[in-house]
Coordinates of N, CA, C and O in Angstrom, one line a residue:
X8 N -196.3 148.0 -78.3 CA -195.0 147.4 -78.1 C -194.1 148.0 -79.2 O -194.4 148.2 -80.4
X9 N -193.0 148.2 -78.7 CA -192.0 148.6 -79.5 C -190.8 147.8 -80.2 O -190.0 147.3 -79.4
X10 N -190.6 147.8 -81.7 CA -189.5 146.5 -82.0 C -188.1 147.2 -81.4 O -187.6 148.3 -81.2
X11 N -187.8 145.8 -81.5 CA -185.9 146.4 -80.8 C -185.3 146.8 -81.4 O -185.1 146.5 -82.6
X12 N -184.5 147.8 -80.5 CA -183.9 149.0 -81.1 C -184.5 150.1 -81.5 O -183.9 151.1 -81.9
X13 N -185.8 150.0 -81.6 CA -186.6 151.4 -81.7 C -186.0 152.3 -80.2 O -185.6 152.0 -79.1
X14 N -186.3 153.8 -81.1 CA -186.2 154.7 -79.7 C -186.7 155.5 -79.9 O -186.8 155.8 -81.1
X15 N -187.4 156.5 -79.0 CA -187.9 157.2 -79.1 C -187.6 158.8 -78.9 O -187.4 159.0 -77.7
X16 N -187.4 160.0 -79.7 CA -186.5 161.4 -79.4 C -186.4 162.2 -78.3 O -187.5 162.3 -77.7
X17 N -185.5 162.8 -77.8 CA -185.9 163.8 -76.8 C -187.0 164.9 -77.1 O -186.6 165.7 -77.9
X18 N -188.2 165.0 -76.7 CA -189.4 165.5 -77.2 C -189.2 167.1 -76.9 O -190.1 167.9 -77.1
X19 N -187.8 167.4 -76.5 CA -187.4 168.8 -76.4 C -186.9 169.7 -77.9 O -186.9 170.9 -78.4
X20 N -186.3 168.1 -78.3 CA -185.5 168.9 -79.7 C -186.1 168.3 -81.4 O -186.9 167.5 -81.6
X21 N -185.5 168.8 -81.9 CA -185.9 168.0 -82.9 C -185.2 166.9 -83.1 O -184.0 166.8 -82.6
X22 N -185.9 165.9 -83.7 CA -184.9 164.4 -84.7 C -185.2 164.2 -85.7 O -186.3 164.6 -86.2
X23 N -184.4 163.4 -86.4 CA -184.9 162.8 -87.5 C -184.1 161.3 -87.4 O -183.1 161.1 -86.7
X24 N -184.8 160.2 -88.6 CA -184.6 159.3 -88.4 C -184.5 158.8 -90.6 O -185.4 158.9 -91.4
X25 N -183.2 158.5 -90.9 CA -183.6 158.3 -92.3 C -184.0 156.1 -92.9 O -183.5 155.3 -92.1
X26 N -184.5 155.9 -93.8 CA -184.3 155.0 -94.0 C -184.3 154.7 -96.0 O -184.9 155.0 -97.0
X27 N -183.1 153.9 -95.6 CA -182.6 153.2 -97.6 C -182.5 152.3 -97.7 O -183.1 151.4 -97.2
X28 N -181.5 152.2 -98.6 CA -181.5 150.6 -98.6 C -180.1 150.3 -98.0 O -179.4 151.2 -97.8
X29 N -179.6 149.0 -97.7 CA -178.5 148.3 -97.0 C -177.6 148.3 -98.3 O -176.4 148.4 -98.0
X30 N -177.9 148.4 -99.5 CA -176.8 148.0 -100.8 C -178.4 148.7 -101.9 O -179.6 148.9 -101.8
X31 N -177.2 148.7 -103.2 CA -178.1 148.8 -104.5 C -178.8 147.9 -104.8 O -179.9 147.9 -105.4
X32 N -178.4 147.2 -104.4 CA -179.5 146.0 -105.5 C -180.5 145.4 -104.0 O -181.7 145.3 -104.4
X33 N -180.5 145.1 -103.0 CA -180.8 144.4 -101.9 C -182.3 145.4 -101.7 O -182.3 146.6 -101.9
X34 N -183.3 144.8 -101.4 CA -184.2 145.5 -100.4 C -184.7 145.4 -99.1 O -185.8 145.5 -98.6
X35 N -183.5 145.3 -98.7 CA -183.2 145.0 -96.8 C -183.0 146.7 -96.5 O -182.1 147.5 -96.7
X36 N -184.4 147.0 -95.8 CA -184.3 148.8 -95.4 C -183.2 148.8 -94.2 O -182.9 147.7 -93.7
X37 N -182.3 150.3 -93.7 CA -182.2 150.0 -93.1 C -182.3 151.8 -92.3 O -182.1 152.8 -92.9
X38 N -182.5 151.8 -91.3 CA -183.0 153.3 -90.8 C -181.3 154.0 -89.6 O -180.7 153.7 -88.6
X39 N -181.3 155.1 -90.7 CA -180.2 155.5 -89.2 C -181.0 157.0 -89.3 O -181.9 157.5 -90.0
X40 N -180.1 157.4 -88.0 CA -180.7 158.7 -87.8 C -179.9 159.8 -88.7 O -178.8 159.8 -89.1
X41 N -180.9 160.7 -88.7 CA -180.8 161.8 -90.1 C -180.5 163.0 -89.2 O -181.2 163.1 -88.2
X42 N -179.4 163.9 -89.7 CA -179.1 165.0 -89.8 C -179.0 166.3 -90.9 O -178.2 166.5 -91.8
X43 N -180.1 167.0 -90.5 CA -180.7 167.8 -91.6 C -179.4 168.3 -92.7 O -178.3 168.1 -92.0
X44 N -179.1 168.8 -93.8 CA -178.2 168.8 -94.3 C -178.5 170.0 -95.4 O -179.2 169.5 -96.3
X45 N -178.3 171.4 -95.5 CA -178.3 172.3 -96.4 C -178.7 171.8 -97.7 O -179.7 172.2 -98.3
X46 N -177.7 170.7 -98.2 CA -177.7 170.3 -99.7 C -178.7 169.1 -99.6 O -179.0 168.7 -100.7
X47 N -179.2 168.4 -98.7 CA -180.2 167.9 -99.2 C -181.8 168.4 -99.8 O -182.7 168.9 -99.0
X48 N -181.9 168.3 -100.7 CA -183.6 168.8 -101.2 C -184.6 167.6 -100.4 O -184.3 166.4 -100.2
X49 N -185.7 168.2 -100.0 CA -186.9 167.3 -99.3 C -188.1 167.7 -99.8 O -188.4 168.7 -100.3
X50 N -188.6 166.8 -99.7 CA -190.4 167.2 -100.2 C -191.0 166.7 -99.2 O -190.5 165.7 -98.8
X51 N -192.1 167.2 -98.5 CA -193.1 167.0 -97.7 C -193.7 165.6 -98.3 O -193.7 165.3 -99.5
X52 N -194.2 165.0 -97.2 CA -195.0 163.5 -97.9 C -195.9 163.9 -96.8 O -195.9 165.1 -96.7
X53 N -196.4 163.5 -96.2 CA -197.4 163.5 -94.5 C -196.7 164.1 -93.8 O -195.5 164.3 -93.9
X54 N -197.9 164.5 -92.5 CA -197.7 165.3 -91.3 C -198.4 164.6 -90.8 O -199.5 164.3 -91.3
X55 N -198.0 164.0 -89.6 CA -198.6 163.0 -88.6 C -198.9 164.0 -87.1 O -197.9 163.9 -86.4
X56 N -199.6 164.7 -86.5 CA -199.7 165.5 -85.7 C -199.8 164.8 -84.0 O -200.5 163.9 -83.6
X57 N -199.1 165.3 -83.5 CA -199.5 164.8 -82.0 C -200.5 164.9 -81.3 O -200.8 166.1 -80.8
X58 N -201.2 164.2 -81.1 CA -202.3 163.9 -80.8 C -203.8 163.1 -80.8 O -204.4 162.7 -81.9
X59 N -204.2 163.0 -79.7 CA -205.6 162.2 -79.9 C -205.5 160.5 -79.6 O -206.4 159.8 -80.0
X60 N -204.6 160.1 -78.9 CA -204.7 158.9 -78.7 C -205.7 158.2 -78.2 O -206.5 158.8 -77.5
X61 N -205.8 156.8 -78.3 CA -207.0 156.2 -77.2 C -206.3 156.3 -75.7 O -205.1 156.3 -75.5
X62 N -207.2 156.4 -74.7 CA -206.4 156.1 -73.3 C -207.3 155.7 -72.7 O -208.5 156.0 -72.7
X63 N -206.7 154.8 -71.9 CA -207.4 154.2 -70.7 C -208.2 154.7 -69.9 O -207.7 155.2 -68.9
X64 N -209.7 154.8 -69.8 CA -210.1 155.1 -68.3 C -210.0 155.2 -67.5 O -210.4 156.1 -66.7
X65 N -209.0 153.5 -67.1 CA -209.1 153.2 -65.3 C -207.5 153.5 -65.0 O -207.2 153.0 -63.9
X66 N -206.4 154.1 -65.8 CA -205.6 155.0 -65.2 C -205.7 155.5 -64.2 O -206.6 156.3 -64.3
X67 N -205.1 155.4 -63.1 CA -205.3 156.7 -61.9 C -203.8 157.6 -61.9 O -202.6 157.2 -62.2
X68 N -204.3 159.1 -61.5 CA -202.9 160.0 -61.9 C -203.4 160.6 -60.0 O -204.4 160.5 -59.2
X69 N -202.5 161.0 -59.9 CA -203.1 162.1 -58.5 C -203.2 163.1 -59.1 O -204.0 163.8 -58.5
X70 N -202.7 163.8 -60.4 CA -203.3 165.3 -60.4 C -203.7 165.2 -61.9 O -203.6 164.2 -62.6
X71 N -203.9 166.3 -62.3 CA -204.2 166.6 -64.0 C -203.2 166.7 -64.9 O -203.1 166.4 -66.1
X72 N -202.0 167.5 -63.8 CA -200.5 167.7 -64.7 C -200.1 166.4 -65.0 O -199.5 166.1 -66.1
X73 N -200.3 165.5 -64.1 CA -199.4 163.9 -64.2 C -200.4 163.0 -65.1 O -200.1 161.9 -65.5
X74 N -201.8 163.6 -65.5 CA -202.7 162.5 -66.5 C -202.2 163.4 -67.6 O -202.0 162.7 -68.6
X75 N -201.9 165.0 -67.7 CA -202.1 165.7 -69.0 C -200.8 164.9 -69.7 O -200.6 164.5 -70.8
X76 N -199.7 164.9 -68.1 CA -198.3 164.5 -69.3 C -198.0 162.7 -69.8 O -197.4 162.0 -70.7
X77 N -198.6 162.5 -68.9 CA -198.8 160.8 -69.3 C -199.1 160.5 -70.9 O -198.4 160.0 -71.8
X78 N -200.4 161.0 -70.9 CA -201.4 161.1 -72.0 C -200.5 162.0 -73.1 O -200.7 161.5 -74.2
X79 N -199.8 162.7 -73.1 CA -199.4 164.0 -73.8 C -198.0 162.6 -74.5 O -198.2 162.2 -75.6
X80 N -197.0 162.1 -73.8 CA -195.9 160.8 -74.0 C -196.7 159.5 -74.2 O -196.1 158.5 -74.3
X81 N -198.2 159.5 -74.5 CA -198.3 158.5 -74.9 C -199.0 159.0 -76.1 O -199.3 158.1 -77.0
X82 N -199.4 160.3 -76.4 CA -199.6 160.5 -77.9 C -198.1 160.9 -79.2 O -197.9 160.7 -80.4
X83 N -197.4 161.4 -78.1 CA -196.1 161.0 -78.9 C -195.4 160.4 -79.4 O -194.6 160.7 -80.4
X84 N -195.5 158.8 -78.5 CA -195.0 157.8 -79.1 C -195.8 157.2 -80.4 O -195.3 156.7 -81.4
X85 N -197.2 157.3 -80.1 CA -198.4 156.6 -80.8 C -197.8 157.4 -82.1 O -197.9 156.7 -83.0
X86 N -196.9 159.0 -82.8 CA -197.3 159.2 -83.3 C -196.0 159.5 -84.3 O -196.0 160.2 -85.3
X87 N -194.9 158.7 -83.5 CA -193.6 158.7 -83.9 C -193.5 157.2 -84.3 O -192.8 156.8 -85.2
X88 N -194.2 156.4 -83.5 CA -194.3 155.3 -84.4 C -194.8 154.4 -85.1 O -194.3 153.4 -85.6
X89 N -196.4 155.5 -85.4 CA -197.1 155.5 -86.3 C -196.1 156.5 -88.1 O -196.1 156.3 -89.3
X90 N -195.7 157.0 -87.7 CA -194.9 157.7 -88.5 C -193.9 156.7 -89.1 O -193.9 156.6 -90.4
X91 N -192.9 155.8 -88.4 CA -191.9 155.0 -88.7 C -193.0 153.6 -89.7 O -192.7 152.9 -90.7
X92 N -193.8 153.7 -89.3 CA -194.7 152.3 -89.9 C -194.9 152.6 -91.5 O -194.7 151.8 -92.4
X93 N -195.4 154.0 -91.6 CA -196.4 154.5 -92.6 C -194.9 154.7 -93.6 O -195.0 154.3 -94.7
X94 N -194.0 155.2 -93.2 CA -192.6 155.5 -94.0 C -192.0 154.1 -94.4 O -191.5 154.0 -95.6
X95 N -191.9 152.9 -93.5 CA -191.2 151.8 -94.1 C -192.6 151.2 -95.4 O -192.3 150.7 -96.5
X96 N -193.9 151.4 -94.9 CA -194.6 151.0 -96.5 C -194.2 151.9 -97.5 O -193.9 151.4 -98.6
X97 N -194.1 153.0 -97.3 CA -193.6 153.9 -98.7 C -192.8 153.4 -99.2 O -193.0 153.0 -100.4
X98 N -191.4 153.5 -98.3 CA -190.4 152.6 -98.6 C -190.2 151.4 -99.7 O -189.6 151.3 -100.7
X99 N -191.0 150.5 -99.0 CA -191.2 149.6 -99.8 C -191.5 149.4 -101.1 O -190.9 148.7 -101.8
X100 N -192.6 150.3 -101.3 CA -193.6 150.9 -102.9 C -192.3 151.3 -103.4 O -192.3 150.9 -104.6
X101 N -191.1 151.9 -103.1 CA -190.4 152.6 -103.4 C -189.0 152.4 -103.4 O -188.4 153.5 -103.4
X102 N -188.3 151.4 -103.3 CA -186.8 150.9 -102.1 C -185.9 151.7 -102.6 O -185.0 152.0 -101.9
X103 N -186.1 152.1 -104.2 CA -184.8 153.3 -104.8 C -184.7 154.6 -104.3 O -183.7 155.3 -104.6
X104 N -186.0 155.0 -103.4 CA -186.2 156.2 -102.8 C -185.7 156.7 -101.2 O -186.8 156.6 -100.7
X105 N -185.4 156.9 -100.9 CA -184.8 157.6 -99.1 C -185.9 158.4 -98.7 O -186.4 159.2 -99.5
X106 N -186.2 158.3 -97.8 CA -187.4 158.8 -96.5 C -186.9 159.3 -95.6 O -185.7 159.0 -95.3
X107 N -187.6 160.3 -95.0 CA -187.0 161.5 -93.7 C -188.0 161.3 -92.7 O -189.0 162.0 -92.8
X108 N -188.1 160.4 -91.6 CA -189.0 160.9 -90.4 C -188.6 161.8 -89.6 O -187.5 161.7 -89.0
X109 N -189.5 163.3 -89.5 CA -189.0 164.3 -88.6 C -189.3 164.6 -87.6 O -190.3 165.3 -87.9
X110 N -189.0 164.6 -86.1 CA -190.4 165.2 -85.1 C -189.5 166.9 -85.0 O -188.3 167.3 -84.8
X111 N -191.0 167.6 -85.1 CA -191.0 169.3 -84.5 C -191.1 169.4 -83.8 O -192.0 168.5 -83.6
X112 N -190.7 170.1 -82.0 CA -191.5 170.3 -81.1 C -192.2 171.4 -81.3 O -192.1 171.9 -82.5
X113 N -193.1 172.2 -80.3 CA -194.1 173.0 -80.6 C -193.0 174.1 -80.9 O -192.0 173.3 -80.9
X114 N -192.6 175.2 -81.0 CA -192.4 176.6 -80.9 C -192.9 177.1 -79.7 O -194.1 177.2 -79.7
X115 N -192.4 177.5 -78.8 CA -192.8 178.1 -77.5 C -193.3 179.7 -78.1 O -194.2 180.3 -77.5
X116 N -192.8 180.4 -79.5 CA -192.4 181.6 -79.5 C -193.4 182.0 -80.5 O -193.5 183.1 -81.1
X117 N -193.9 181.1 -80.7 CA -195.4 181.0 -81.8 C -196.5 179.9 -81.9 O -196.3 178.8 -82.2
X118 N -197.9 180.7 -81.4 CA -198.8 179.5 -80.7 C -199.1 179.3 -81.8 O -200.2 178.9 -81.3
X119 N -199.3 179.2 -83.1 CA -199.4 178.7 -84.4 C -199.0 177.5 -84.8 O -199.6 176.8 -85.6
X120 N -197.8 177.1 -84.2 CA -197.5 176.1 -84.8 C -197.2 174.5 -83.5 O -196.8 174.5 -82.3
X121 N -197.4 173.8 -84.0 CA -198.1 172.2 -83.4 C -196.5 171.9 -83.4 O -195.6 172.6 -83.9
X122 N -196.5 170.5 -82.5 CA -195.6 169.8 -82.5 C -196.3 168.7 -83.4 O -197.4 168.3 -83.3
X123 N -195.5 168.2 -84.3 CA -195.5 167.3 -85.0 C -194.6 166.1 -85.5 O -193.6 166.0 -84.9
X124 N -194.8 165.2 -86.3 CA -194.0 164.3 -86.9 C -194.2 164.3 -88.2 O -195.3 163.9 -88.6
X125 N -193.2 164.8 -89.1 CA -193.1 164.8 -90.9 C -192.5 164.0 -91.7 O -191.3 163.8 -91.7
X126 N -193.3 163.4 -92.5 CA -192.3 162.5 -93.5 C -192.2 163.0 -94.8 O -193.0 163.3 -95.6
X127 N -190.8 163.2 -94.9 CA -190.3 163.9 -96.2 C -189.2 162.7 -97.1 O -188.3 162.0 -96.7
X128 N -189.9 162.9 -98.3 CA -188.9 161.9 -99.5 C -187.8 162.6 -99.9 O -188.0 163.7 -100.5
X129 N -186.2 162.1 -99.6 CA -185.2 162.7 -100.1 C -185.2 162.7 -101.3 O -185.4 161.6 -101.8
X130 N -185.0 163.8 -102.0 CA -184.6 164.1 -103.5 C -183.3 164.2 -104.0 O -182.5 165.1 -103.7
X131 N -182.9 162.9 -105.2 CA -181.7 163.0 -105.2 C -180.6 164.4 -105.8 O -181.2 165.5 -105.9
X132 N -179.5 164.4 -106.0 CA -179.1 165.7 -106.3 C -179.0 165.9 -107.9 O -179.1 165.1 -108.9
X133 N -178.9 167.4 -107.8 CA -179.1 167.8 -109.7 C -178.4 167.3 -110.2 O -178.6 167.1 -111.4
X134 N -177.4 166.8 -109.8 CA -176.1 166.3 -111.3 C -176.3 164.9 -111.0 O -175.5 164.4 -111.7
X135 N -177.2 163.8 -110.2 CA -177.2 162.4 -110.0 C -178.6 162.6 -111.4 O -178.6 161.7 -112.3
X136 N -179.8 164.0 -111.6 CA -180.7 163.9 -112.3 C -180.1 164.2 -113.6 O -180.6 163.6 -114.5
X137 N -179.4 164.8 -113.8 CA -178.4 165.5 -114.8 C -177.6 164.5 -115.9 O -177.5 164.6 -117.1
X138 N -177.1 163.3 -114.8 CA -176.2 162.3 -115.5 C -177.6 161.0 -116.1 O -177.3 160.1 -117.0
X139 N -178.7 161.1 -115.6 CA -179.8 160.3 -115.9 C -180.7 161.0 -117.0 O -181.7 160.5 -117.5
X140 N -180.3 162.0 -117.2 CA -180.7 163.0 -118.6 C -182.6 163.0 -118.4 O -183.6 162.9 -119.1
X141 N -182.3 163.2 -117.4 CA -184.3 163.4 -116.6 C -184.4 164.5 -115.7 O -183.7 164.7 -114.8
X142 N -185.5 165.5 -116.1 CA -185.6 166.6 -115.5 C -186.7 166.5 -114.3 O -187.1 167.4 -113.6
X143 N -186.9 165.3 -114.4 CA -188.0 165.2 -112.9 C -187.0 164.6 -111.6 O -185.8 164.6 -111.6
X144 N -187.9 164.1 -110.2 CA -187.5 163.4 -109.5 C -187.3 162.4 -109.0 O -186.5 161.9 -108.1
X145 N -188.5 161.7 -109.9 CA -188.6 160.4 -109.9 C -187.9 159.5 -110.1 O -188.4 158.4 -110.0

């Protein structure tokens, strides 16, 4: 089941989805959608990979294309919103920090690489680390 207002991406393109906080001091998350941004820095946290869901046995499809793509939209979801779950606990551990859920689709133009979902921790900018006289990112 899906909470409201969840949605799920066009599995053609990429998305992203960010979540912070509502105010400085509050730890009410709250998630909008993220557009990649040159100047933001990211760090990989998890890769959530598409695939392998549980499925039903007693499904009936008439062919293999209509069980493969059933199965194929129900491991996507399983694994964009297994992604959104695993990112608001981080969150939590973390509420001063900003989170990136990202879905890849495959690359048609390179069988190397998977369609996936990534969670990357926004890193704040050099002169916000600069003014805090701290050379990490923490």
């Amino acid at each position: 089941m899906k909470p409201k207002g969840f949605n799920y991406p066009d599995w053609n393109n990429p998305a992203g989805r960010i979540i912070t906080r509502a105010d400085k001091v509050g730890r009410k998350p709250v998630w909008k959608e993220y557009q990649p941004d040159d100047a933001d820095g990211i760090a990989l946290c998890v890769t959530v990979e598409v695939g392998g869901s549980v499925y039903t046995p007693f499904e009936q499809f008439s062919s293999k294309e209509e069980r493969y793509a059933a199965w194929k939209e129900q491991d996507r979801q399983a694994a964009w919103r297994n992604a959104h779950v695993f990112t608001e606990h981080l969150w939590r551990n973390a509420p001063h920090r900003d989170y990136i859920v990202m879905y890849r689709p495959q690359d048609p133009d390179n069988p190397y690489t998977r369609e996936a979902v990534y969670i990357y921790r926004r890193l704040p900018p050099l002169a916000e680390l600069k003014e805090k006289g701290s050379g990490t990112c923490g």
